[in-house]
């Protein structure tokens, strides 16, 4: 029996009492992935990205482990909720325009002490001030550095379009804008190199593309390490008591951790290891989060139909954004239909061994987005479900 076949047998036994659709997290794999992130961080704390987990119980589990410290959140209402739930170090990784939430933040000392918000433009400070509604709490602020690699005088750009702050001078100007503004305190700097951390460099069957990605990423790492160090020096000249410099992501942990200027690493997808994280030379994780759909039809030889399964991930549309049939091995989509909203035909010889009601296990493309489809995650240890915990959605929280 292959390792994957053994996993299928375990998951089927563990969930035999549960009707599909069902989502699970294999805790042995989850914990092993957490250990690997810590190992690769080389002694620097790992801040867990909540958008990649979207389950309070699992955020608490990973933060109880040595090597993890703090949460990186994705919306301001989520940040306030986490702070009021006992999470005392929450970095909001994206700017917000939620005036009501800023009024809550400025008016309540508990979340104001726990939550740090992201800014990269003085207009964002104006919006926060206008939203205070009488609240006098000091707002903790983090600046975001644009990490994109710019070549040929800026005519070619590689990397996400995020912050407008690219040079040390631009970031220092923004730091001064925060420093002279009453009611704000600059505490951190963040730089997420998504073109390194979130792009696989070992694409199956595409050796030339893989080599090109590796060359690009090596150049991007060198350029960013030098520029990030200069930016940190410039910001510390304005804010000597800067508390943290956050960088990295699951695919770049060890590279970012090697920079002296970086004090902490961000990661989250590496806990669940969805399919987009299969193609890296820098690490190999274990799939920990999966979902199962039930066989509901047998249209013919070599074909079964499962209920639903069409859970495309965000990002540029393409086959890599789709879930993949994982267990039993050897199933594939019908190219004419793909994964459907209500039903999904699957082709392959393993289909002939599947009966009505059997489970087919899938891996999704992007980590936390699975939790927008399921109210609960069943936590599997060995061949038993040992706990069932709510996702954000299961707690009635749909932040985006």
PDB file of C-alpha atoms in Angstrom, residues 33 53 77 86 88 102 163 181 187 219 230 236 248 258 265 273-274 278 289 324 346 398:
ATOM      1  CA  UNK A  33       4.495  21.513   8.911  1.00  0.00           C
ATOM      2  CA  UNK A  53      -5.916  29.289   8.567  1.00  0.00           C
ATOM      3  CA  UNK A  77     -13.088  43.768  11.862  1.00  0.00           C
ATOM      4  CA  UNK A  86      -7.616  36.974  23.596  1.00  0.00           C
ATOM      5  CA  UNK A  88      -2.793  40.111  22.058  1.00  0.00           C
ATOM      6  CA  UNK A 102     -11.506  52.404  13.135  1.00  0.00           C
ATOM      7  CA  UNK A 163       2.460  49.598  -1.495  1.00  0.00           C
ATOM      8  CA  UNK A 181       0.863  63.031  13.589  1.00  0.00           C
ATOM      9  CA  UNK A 187       5.854  50.356  15.585  1.00  0.00           C
ATOM     10  CA  UNK A 219      17.899  38.307  -8.327  1.00  0.00           C
ATOM     11  CA  UNK A 230      18.578  50.443   3.769  1.00  0.00           C
ATOM     12  CA  UNK A 236      14.908  53.524  12.538  1.00  0.00           C
ATOM     13  CA  UNK A 248       8.724  36.536   4.071  1.00  0.00           C
ATOM     14  CA  UNK A 258      18.794  35.085   6.907  1.00  0.00           C
ATOM     15  CA  UNK A 265       8.761  35.920   9.525  1.00  0.00           C
ATOM     16  CA  UNK A 273       0.065  23.001   2.385  1.00  0.00           C
ATOM     17  CA  UNK A 274      -2.544  23.375  -0.367  1.00  0.00           C
ATOM     18  CA  UNK A 278       3.758  21.610  -4.105  1.00  0.00           C
ATOM     19  CA  UNK A 289      -6.114  20.091   4.967  1.00  0.00           C
ATOM     20  CA  UNK A 324      -7.436  18.486  -7.558  1.00  0.00           C
ATOM     21  CA  UNK A 346     -14.332  12.319 -12.469  1.00  0.00           C
ATOM     22  CA  UNK A 398     -17.294  36.156   6.895  1.00  0.00           C
TER      23      UNK A 398
END
